[in-house]
Amino acid sequence: MFILARQRDAIDLAVGTPGAPQPSERLVEEAVHALRAGANQYELPQGGADIRRRIAESFTTPADPDSELTITVGGTEALCVALLSLVDPGEEVVVLDPYYENFLGAIELAGARPRFVRLREPGEATSTDWRLDPGELAAAFGPATRAIVLNTPANPTGQTLSAEDFELIAALCERWEVTVIADEVYANLVFDERPHLSAADVPALRDRSVVIGSLSKSHAISGWRLGFLRARQELTTAFRRVHEITTNGASAPLQLATGLTDLFDAASLAAAKELAGARDEMADILSRMGLTFRTPQGGCFILADIRSVTDEHCAAYVRRVLEESSVLLAPGAPFFADEERGRHYVRVAFNRSPHVLGAARRSLLA
């Protein structure tokens, strides 16, 4: 379908590659200057001191940038390093379902087994959101459990974990000696003035959590591949050993550029407001198409239910929309452990420019 979309020069609303916001001009200029000034060799494996300090300054709960923070080649490497360091072959990793599909590949790479916890769908029983069932979560933990992978705000649902969710997770992690791996790459893309709650902000998880972050979506520099791992010093020491073996370090000139820029100033934080507007625009388009969904609290995706308009499998629906409207959506089934459960969903990216969203509106509602 991606090949067909390219052949048709279709509007791509499937992948999360940022079309908005635009990268900071100063950030780009600093990168150009760093390249021309000769910063073209290795940086310290743990990452440049300035970028680590800049990122540490953004945390609600303080972290030592020297001993608790490692710059990685995107959030993807951070996830793999955390799992390779923490989990042995044959052990289990709890995963909330639906999930970001790369979680499963990273777990498999570590030789571990996923243990899925099905989130309640909106409208199911008393659930109004994609929410945890305490009993099902507790049943997923056991002697073989070594980690739980969380994603807040989540891809594909856009939902955030609440303080109550974290309390429940913390109690189970303490009981079973489990580490939380929290993918928080959308931490700076939380909407409606809702604060982001990090696993590191939960006192009971402070020493048993690993936070994964990235500048890819929040700063629209996914091609720069700059992510990070935050963890207590003992874990950070182990992560850095694995990180040195896998990649040795992230791009030196791009780290230098970000270290010289106020990454979380008012202008950069305006990205959340810009994307909130894009979210609302996409929500209106999908509503007019007849799809149903929960408005995402963060991130850059809407997971929409197609049952109100068709009985088709999501892949067939996506193909038909592509053929009729030249707009590409993502089938929802691959985000679910049980593809039959996900057959009624499509994922739609809304981190696009007003021009692209306007074109999508005209095509989809024609």
One Martini backbone bead per residue (centre of mass of N, CA, C, O) as a GRO file, in nm:
protein
  366
    1MET     BB    1   0.054   0.064  -0.018
    2PHE     BB    2   0.299   0.251  -0.022
    3ILE     BB    3   0.356   0.212  -0.320
    4LEU     BB    4   0.083   0.309  -0.423
    5ALA     BB    5   0.098   0.589  -0.295
    6ARG     BB    6   0.343   0.683  -0.460
    7GLN     BB    7   0.224   0.638  -0.742
    8ARG     BB    8  -0.025   0.848  -0.663
    9ASP     BB    9   0.059   1.081  -0.484
   10ALA     BB   10  -0.027   1.061  -0.195
   11ILE     BB   11  -0.167   1.122   0.108
   12ASP     BB   12   0.016   1.091   0.410
   13LEU     BB   13  -0.147   0.937   0.718
   14ALA     BB   14   0.038   0.696   0.840
   15VAL     BB   15   0.293   0.825   0.916
   16GLY     BB   16   0.495   1.009   1.171
   17THR     BB   17   0.633   1.197   0.998
   18PRO     BB   18   0.701   1.518   1.015
   19GLY     BB   19   0.505   1.813   0.895
   20ALA     BB   20   0.466   1.894   1.199
   21PRO     BB   21   0.651   2.096   1.287
   22GLN     BB   22   0.898   2.302   1.228
   23PRO     BB   23   1.208   2.337   1.239
   24SER     BB   24   1.433   2.509   1.388
   25GLU     BB   25   1.631   2.748   1.259
   26ARG     BB   26   1.850   2.753   1.474
   27LEU     BB   27   1.909   2.454   1.479
   28VAL     BB   28   2.000   2.432   1.186
   29GLU     BB   29   2.226   2.646   1.198
   30GLU     BB   30   2.394   2.505   1.416
   31ALA     BB   31   2.451   2.254   1.245
   32VAL     BB   32   2.598   2.392   1.015
   33HIS     BB   33   2.817   2.521   1.189
   34ALA     BB   34   2.933   2.259   1.307
   35LEU     BB   35   3.025   2.138   1.040
   36ARG     BB   36   3.206   2.384   0.946
   37ALA     BB   37   3.382   2.378   1.227
   38GLY     BB   38   3.453   2.044   1.267
   39ALA     BB   39   3.218   1.855   1.407
   40ASN     BB   40   3.307   1.527   1.273
   41GLN     BB   41   3.342   1.357   1.524
   42TYR     BB   42   3.347   1.212   1.804
   43GLU     BB   43   3.162   1.162   2.076
   44LEU     BB   44   3.068   1.089   2.357
   45PRO     BB   45   2.887   0.816   2.421
   46GLN     BB   46   2.688   0.958   2.637
   47GLY     BB   47   2.725   1.246   2.541
   48GLY     BB   48   2.691   1.561   2.544
   49ALA     BB   49   2.686   1.785   2.796
   50ASP     BB   50   2.478   1.994   2.685
   51ILE     BB   51   2.243   1.809   2.600
   52ARG     BB   52   2.205   1.679   2.876
   53ARG     BB   53   2.139   1.938   3.023
   54ARG     BB   54   1.894   2.030   2.858
   55ILE     BB   55   1.721   1.780   2.913
   56ALA     BB   56   1.730   1.782   3.226
   57GLU     BB   57   1.581   2.065   3.250
   58SER     BB   58   1.290   1.938   3.155
   59PHE     BB   59   1.244   1.803   3.415
   60THR     BB   60   1.053   1.767   3.693
   61THR     BB   61   1.247   1.547   3.784
   62PRO     BB   62   1.548   1.531   3.872
   63ALA     BB   63   1.863   1.486   3.691
   64ASP     BB   64   2.174   1.353   3.628
   65PRO     BB   65   2.354   1.413   3.341
   66ASP     BB   66   2.617   1.235   3.413
   67SER     BB   67   2.463   0.955   3.558
   68GLU     BB   68   2.135   0.950   3.411
   69LEU     BB   69   2.233   1.015   3.101
   70THR     BB   70   2.170   0.905   2.753
   71ILE     BB   71   2.264   0.928   2.428
   72THR     BB   72   2.084   0.829   2.138
   73VAL     BB   73   1.971   0.660   1.844
   74GLY     BB   74   1.716   0.727   1.936
   75GLY     BB   75   1.447   0.557   2.072
   76THR     BB   76   1.514   0.279   1.952
   77GLU     BB   77   1.784   0.229   2.088
   78ALA     BB   78   1.691   0.271   2.376
   79LEU     BB   79   1.504   0.025   2.384
   80CYS     BB   80   1.715  -0.192   2.315
   81VAL     BB   81   1.914  -0.135   2.544
   82ALA     BB   82   1.722  -0.185   2.779
   83LEU     BB   83   1.649  -0.482   2.709
   84LEU     BB   84   1.938  -0.602   2.681
   85SER     BB   85   2.010  -0.523   2.988
   86LEU     BB   86   1.742  -0.650   3.153
   87VAL     BB   87   1.692  -0.903   2.958
   88ASP     BB   88   1.644  -1.240   2.930
   89PRO     BB   89   1.611  -1.517   2.786
   90GLY     BB   90   1.262  -1.611   2.846
   91GLU     BB   91   1.156  -1.369   2.947
   92GLU     BB   92   0.918  -1.121   3.056
   93VAL     BB   93   0.704  -0.870   2.887
   94VAL     BB   94   0.497  -0.619   2.944
   95VAL     BB   95   0.209  -0.530   2.727
   96LEU     BB   96   0.016  -0.294   2.598
   97ASP     BB   97  -0.317  -0.337   2.440
   98PRO     BB   98  -0.223  -0.148   2.235
   99TYR     BB   99   0.080  -0.092   2.026
  100TYR     BB  100   0.394  -0.035   1.944
  101GLU     BB  101   0.540  -0.240   1.714
  102ASN     BB  102   0.851  -0.219   1.805
  103PHE     BB  103   0.837  -0.369   2.072
  104LEU     BB  104   0.843  -0.663   1.965
  105GLY     BB  105   1.121  -0.657   1.826
  106ALA     BB  106   1.287  -0.587   2.082
  107ILE     BB  107   1.202  -0.831   2.250
  108GLU     BB  108   1.303  -1.044   2.051
  109LEU     BB  109   1.600  -0.952   2.046
  110ALA     BB  110   1.623  -1.032   2.366
  111GLY     BB  111   1.453  -1.317   2.394
  112ALA     BB  112   1.174  -1.247   2.471
  113ARG     BB  113   0.835  -1.231   2.611
  114PRO     BB  114   0.523  -1.134   2.556
  115ARG     BB  115   0.273  -0.978   2.780
  116PHE     BB  116  -0.055  -0.918   2.742
  117VAL     BB  117  -0.260  -0.616   2.796
  118ARG     BB  118  -0.583  -0.540   2.770
  119LEU     BB  119  -0.741  -0.274   2.667
  120ARG     BB  120  -1.006  -0.090   2.708
  121GLU     BB  121  -1.251   0.001   2.517
  122PRO     BB  122  -1.441   0.223   2.397
  123GLY     BB  123  -1.756   0.114   2.532
  124GLU     BB  124  -1.645  -0.096   2.723
  125ALA     BB  125  -1.846  -0.124   2.940
  126THR     BB  126  -1.722   0.151   3.143
  127SER     BB  127  -1.548   0.253   2.919
  128THR     BB  128  -1.413   0.578   2.777
  129ASP     BB  129  -1.132   0.443   2.732
  130TRP     BB  130  -0.803   0.351   2.722
  131ARG     BB  131  -0.793   0.099   2.973
  132LEU     BB  132  -0.712  -0.046   3.255
  133ASP     BB  133  -0.719  -0.368   3.408
  134PRO     BB  134  -0.628  -0.470   3.711
  135GLY     BB  135  -0.661  -0.779   3.682
  136GLU     BB  136  -0.506  -0.819   3.412
  137LEU     BB  137  -0.243  -0.698   3.504
  138ALA     BB  138  -0.182  -0.887   3.746
  139ALA     BB  139  -0.189  -1.157   3.570
  140ALA     BB  140   0.087  -1.081   3.402
  141PHE     BB  141   0.236  -1.134   3.658
  142GLY     BB  142   0.558  -1.292   3.750
  143PRO     BB  143   0.852  -1.468   3.783
  144ALA     BB  144   0.925  -1.391   3.462
  145THR     BB  145   0.911  -1.098   3.517
  146ARG     BB  146   1.114  -0.799   3.418
  147ALA     BB  147   0.913  -0.612   3.242
  148ILE     BB  148   0.753  -0.294   3.149
  149VAL     BB  149   0.591  -0.145   2.872
  150LEU     BB  150   0.546   0.196   2.816
  151ASN     BB  151   0.307   0.456   2.670
  152THR     BB  152   0.342   0.816   2.731
  153PRO     BB  153   0.200   0.889   2.511
  154ALA     BB  154   0.023   0.693   2.280
  155ASN     BB  155   0.097   0.440   2.041
  156PRO     BB  156  -0.214   0.489   1.884
  157THR     BB  157  -0.423   0.639   2.100
  158GLY     BB  158  -0.321   0.908   2.280
  159GLN     BB  159  -0.293   0.815   2.564
  160THR     BB  160  -0.271   0.852   2.918
  161LEU     BB  161  -0.132   0.806   3.216
  162SER     BB  162  -0.221   0.781   3.535
  163ALA     BB  163  -0.172   0.792   3.866
  164GLU     BB  164  -0.330   0.529   3.915
  165ASP     BB  165  -0.179   0.354   3.716
  166PHE     BB  166   0.103   0.389   3.848
  167GLU     BB  167   0.031   0.270   4.122
  168LEU     BB  168  -0.037  -0.010   4.020
  169ILE     BB  169   0.234  -0.068   3.882
  170ALA     BB  170   0.421  -0.022   4.126
  171ALA     BB  171   0.314  -0.251   4.304
  172LEU     BB  172   0.387  -0.482   4.105
  173CYS     BB  173   0.690  -0.419   4.075
  174GLU     BB  174   0.761  -0.459   4.373
  175ARG     BB  175   0.662  -0.752   4.407
  176TRP     BB  176   0.833  -0.860   4.123
  177GLU     BB  177   1.085  -0.707   4.036
  178VAL     BB  178   1.019  -0.463   3.825
  179THR     BB  179   1.078  -0.284   3.527
  180VAL     BB  180   1.029   0.030   3.390
  181ILE     BB  181   0.955   0.108   3.044
  182ALA     BB  182   0.930   0.446   2.932
  183ASP     BB  183   0.769   0.573   2.659
  184GLU     BB  184   0.826   0.947   2.614
  185VAL     BB  185   0.833   1.092   2.318
  186TYR     BB  186   0.547   1.272   2.382
  187ALA     BB  187   0.585   1.470   2.630
  188ASN     BB  188   0.567   1.753   2.443
  189LEU     BB  189   0.265   1.625   2.330
  190VAL     BB  190   0.048   1.769   2.524
  191PHE     BB  191  -0.287   1.854   2.574
  192ASP     BB  192  -0.489   2.090   2.719
  193GLU     BB  193  -0.294   2.159   2.963
  194ARG     BB  194  -0.168   1.885   3.016
  195PRO     BB  195   0.029   1.718   3.211
  196HIS     BB  196   0.314   1.540   3.227
  197LEU     BB  197   0.352   1.198   3.333
  198SER     BB  198   0.616   1.045   3.471
  199ALA     BB  199   0.773   0.776   3.595
  200ALA     BB  200   0.988   0.966   3.749
  201ASP     BB  201   0.746   1.111   3.926
  202VAL     BB  202   0.720   0.839   4.075
  203PRO     BB  203   0.839   0.746   4.368
  204ALA     BB  204   0.809   0.422   4.334
  205LEU     BB  205   0.978   0.453   4.034
  206ARG     BB  206   1.249   0.606   4.038
  207ASP     BB  207   1.443   0.324   4.073
  208ARG     BB  208   1.248   0.141   3.846
  209SER     BB  209   1.306   0.338   3.599
  210VAL     BB  210   1.283   0.389   3.237
  211VAL     BB  211   1.346   0.660   3.018
  212ILE     BB  212   1.221   0.743   2.699
  213GLY     BB  213   1.350   0.967   2.450
  214SER     BB  214   1.276   1.238   2.202
  215LEU     BB  215   1.317   1.477   1.914
  216SER     BB  216   1.161   1.396   1.657
  217LYS     BB  217   0.862   1.517   1.707
  218SER     BB  218   0.885   1.779   1.885
  219HIS     BB  219   1.126   1.893   1.658
  220ALA     BB  220   1.126   1.773   1.369
  221ILE     BB  221   1.406   1.544   1.381
  222SER     BB  222   1.409   1.235   1.287
  223GLY     BB  223   1.687   1.231   1.112
  224TRP     BB  224   1.887   1.277   1.364
  225ARG     BB  225   1.876   1.070   1.591
  226LEU     BB  226   1.759   1.176   1.898
  227GLY     BB  227   1.801   1.030   2.211
  228PHE     BB  228   1.709   0.880   2.541
  229LEU     BB  229   1.831   0.778   2.870
  230ARG     BB  230   1.669   0.729   3.188
  231ALA     BB  231   1.854   0.654   3.495
  232ARG     BB  232   2.001   0.518   3.721
  233GLN     BB  233   2.331   0.474   3.765
  234GLU     BB  234   2.352   0.164   3.743
  235LEU     BB  235   2.198   0.144   3.475
  236THR     BB  236   2.360   0.347   3.309
  237THR     BB  237   2.621   0.187   3.306
  238ALA     BB  238   2.503  -0.050   3.143
  239PHE     BB  239   2.392   0.105   2.899
  240ARG     BB  240   2.664   0.223   2.802
  241ARG     BB  241   2.791  -0.043   2.723
  242VAL     BB  242   2.584  -0.122   2.506
  243HIS     BB  243   2.596   0.142   2.342
  244GLU     BB  244   2.896   0.115   2.256
  245ILE     BB  245   2.851  -0.153   2.095
  246THR     BB  246   2.622  -0.061   1.895
  247THR     BB  247   2.712   0.278   1.830
  248ASN     BB  248   2.889   0.470   2.047
  249GLY     BB  249   2.707   0.710   1.905
  250ALA     BB  250   2.594   1.007   1.827
  251SER     BB  251   2.576   1.282   1.653
  252ALA     BB  252   2.790   1.539   1.701
  253PRO     BB  253   2.679   1.800   1.555
  254LEU     BB  254   2.381   1.764   1.657
  255GLN     BB  255   2.443   1.779   1.954
  256LEU     BB  256   2.572   2.056   1.953
  257ALA     BB  257   2.326   2.212   1.849
  258THR     BB  258   2.133   2.135   2.086
  259GLY     BB  259   2.325   2.244   2.317
  260LEU     BB  260   2.290   2.557   2.194
  261THR     BB  261   1.982   2.512   2.248
  262ASP     BB  262   1.661   2.599   2.351
  263LEU     BB  263   1.454   2.335   2.348
  264PHE     BB  264   1.232   2.457   2.590
  265ASP     BB  265   1.102   2.693   2.481
  266ALA     BB  266   0.831   2.866   2.381
  267ALA     BB  267   0.854   2.790   2.080
  268SER     BB  268   0.877   2.478   2.112
  269LEU     BB  269   0.616   2.443   2.296
  270ALA     BB  270   0.412   2.532   2.062
  271ALA     BB  271   0.374   2.256   1.923
  272ALA     BB  272   0.134   2.154   2.088
  273LYS     BB  273  -0.069   2.368   1.989
  274GLU     BB  274  -0.044   2.309   1.690
  275LEU     BB  275  -0.129   2.002   1.713
  276ALA     BB  276  -0.404   2.049   1.841
  277GLY     BB  277  -0.522   2.176   1.586
  278ALA     BB  278  -0.469   1.931   1.403
  279ARG     BB  279  -0.637   1.735   1.562
  280ASP     BB  280  -0.911   1.884   1.529
  281GLU     BB  281  -0.914   1.870   1.223
  282MET     BB  282  -0.905   1.560   1.201
  283ALA     BB  283  -1.153   1.501   1.373
  284ASP     BB  284  -1.353   1.637   1.183
  285ILE     BB  285  -1.303   1.462   0.939
  286LEU     BB  286  -1.370   1.183   1.068
  287SER     BB  287  -1.655   1.253   1.157
  288ARG     BB  288  -1.759   1.313   0.862
  289MET     BB  289  -1.695   1.006   0.781
  290GLY     BB  290  -1.810   0.832   1.055
  291LEU     BB  291  -1.604   0.806   1.265
  292THR     BB  292  -1.469   0.671   1.568
  293PHE     BB  293  -1.331   0.830   1.876
  294ARG     BB  294  -1.068   0.924   2.080
  295THR     BB  295  -0.937   1.195   2.192
  296PRO     BB  296  -0.628   1.281   2.202
  297GLN     BB  297  -0.386   1.376   2.459
  298GLY     BB  298  -0.149   1.285   2.259
  299GLY     BB  299   0.072   1.318   2.011
  300CYS     BB  300  -0.002   1.204   1.639
  301PHE     BB  301  -0.268   1.017   1.683
  302ILE     BB  302  -0.555   0.838   1.549
  303LEU     BB  303  -0.790   0.595   1.665
  304ALA     BB  304  -1.019   0.453   1.439
  305ASP     BB  305  -1.351   0.353   1.398
  306ILE     BB  306  -1.522   0.173   1.117
  307ARG     BB  307  -1.807   0.032   1.192
  308SER     BB  308  -2.007   0.275   1.109
  309VAL     BB  309  -1.923   0.227   0.775
  310THR     BB  310  -1.796  -0.078   0.801
  311ASP     BB  311  -1.705  -0.443   0.755
  312GLU     BB  312  -1.431  -0.417   0.688
  313HIS     BB  313  -1.122  -0.458   0.670
  314CYS     BB  314  -0.882  -0.231   0.724
  315ALA     BB  315  -0.716  -0.294   0.467
  316ALA     BB  316  -0.952  -0.258   0.267
  317TYR     BB  317  -1.025   0.029   0.349
  318VAL     BB  318  -0.753   0.161   0.288
  319ARG     BB  319  -0.752   0.088  -0.012
  320ARG     BB  320  -1.015   0.234  -0.088
  321VAL     BB  321  -0.931   0.517   0.001
  322LEU     BB  322  -0.691   0.533  -0.188
  323GLU     BB  323  -0.850   0.495  -0.456
  324GLU     BB  324  -1.071   0.731  -0.403
  325SER     BB  325  -0.862   0.972  -0.248
  326SER     BB  326  -0.548   0.963  -0.214
  327VAL     BB  327  -0.533   0.834   0.087
  328LEU     BB  328  -0.322   0.734   0.358
  329LEU     BB  329  -0.367   0.483   0.584
  330ALA     BB  330  -0.354   0.285   0.880
  331PRO     BB  331  -0.375  -0.013   0.980
  332GLY     BB  332  -0.471  -0.152   1.300
  333ALA     BB  333  -0.394  -0.456   1.346
  334PRO     BB  334  -0.071  -0.436   1.414
  335PHE     BB  335  -0.146  -0.308   1.720
  336PHE     BB  336  -0.245  -0.606   1.780
  337ALA     BB  337  -0.241  -0.919   1.906
  338ASP     BB  338  -0.536  -0.928   1.793
  339GLU     BB  339  -0.627  -0.875   1.476
  340GLU     BB  340  -0.934  -0.898   1.503
  341ARG     BB  341  -0.958  -0.657   1.701
  342GLY     BB  342  -0.809  -0.449   1.480
  343ARG     BB  343  -0.993  -0.453   1.209
  344HIS     BB  344  -1.164  -0.169   1.300
  345TYR     BB  345  -0.891  -0.001   1.254
  346VAL     BB  346  -0.737   0.325   1.224
  347ARG     BB  347  -0.444   0.517   1.158
  348VAL     BB  348  -0.390   0.877   1.215
  349ALA     BB  349  -0.199   1.134   1.106
  350PHE     BB  350  -0.157   1.499   1.228
  351ASN     BB  351   0.152   1.589   1.163
  352ARG     BB  352   0.053   1.845   0.972
  353SER     BB  353  -0.003   2.068   0.755
  354PRO     BB  354  -0.252   2.274   0.658
  355HIS     BB  355  -0.230   2.198   0.362
  356VAL     BB  356  -0.257   1.889   0.395
  357LEU     BB  357  -0.523   1.890   0.555
  358GLY     BB  358  -0.688   2.031   0.334
  359ALA     BB  359  -0.644   1.812   0.118
  360ALA     BB  360  -0.766   1.581   0.283
  361ARG     BB  361  -1.047   1.696   0.311
  362ARG     BB  362  -1.119   1.713   0.009
  363SER     BB  363  -1.075   1.408  -0.051
  364LEU     BB  364  -1.250   1.264   0.183
  365LEU     BB  365  -1.524   1.470   0.131
  366ALA     BB  366  -1.608   1.445  -0.182
   0.00000   0.00000   0.00000
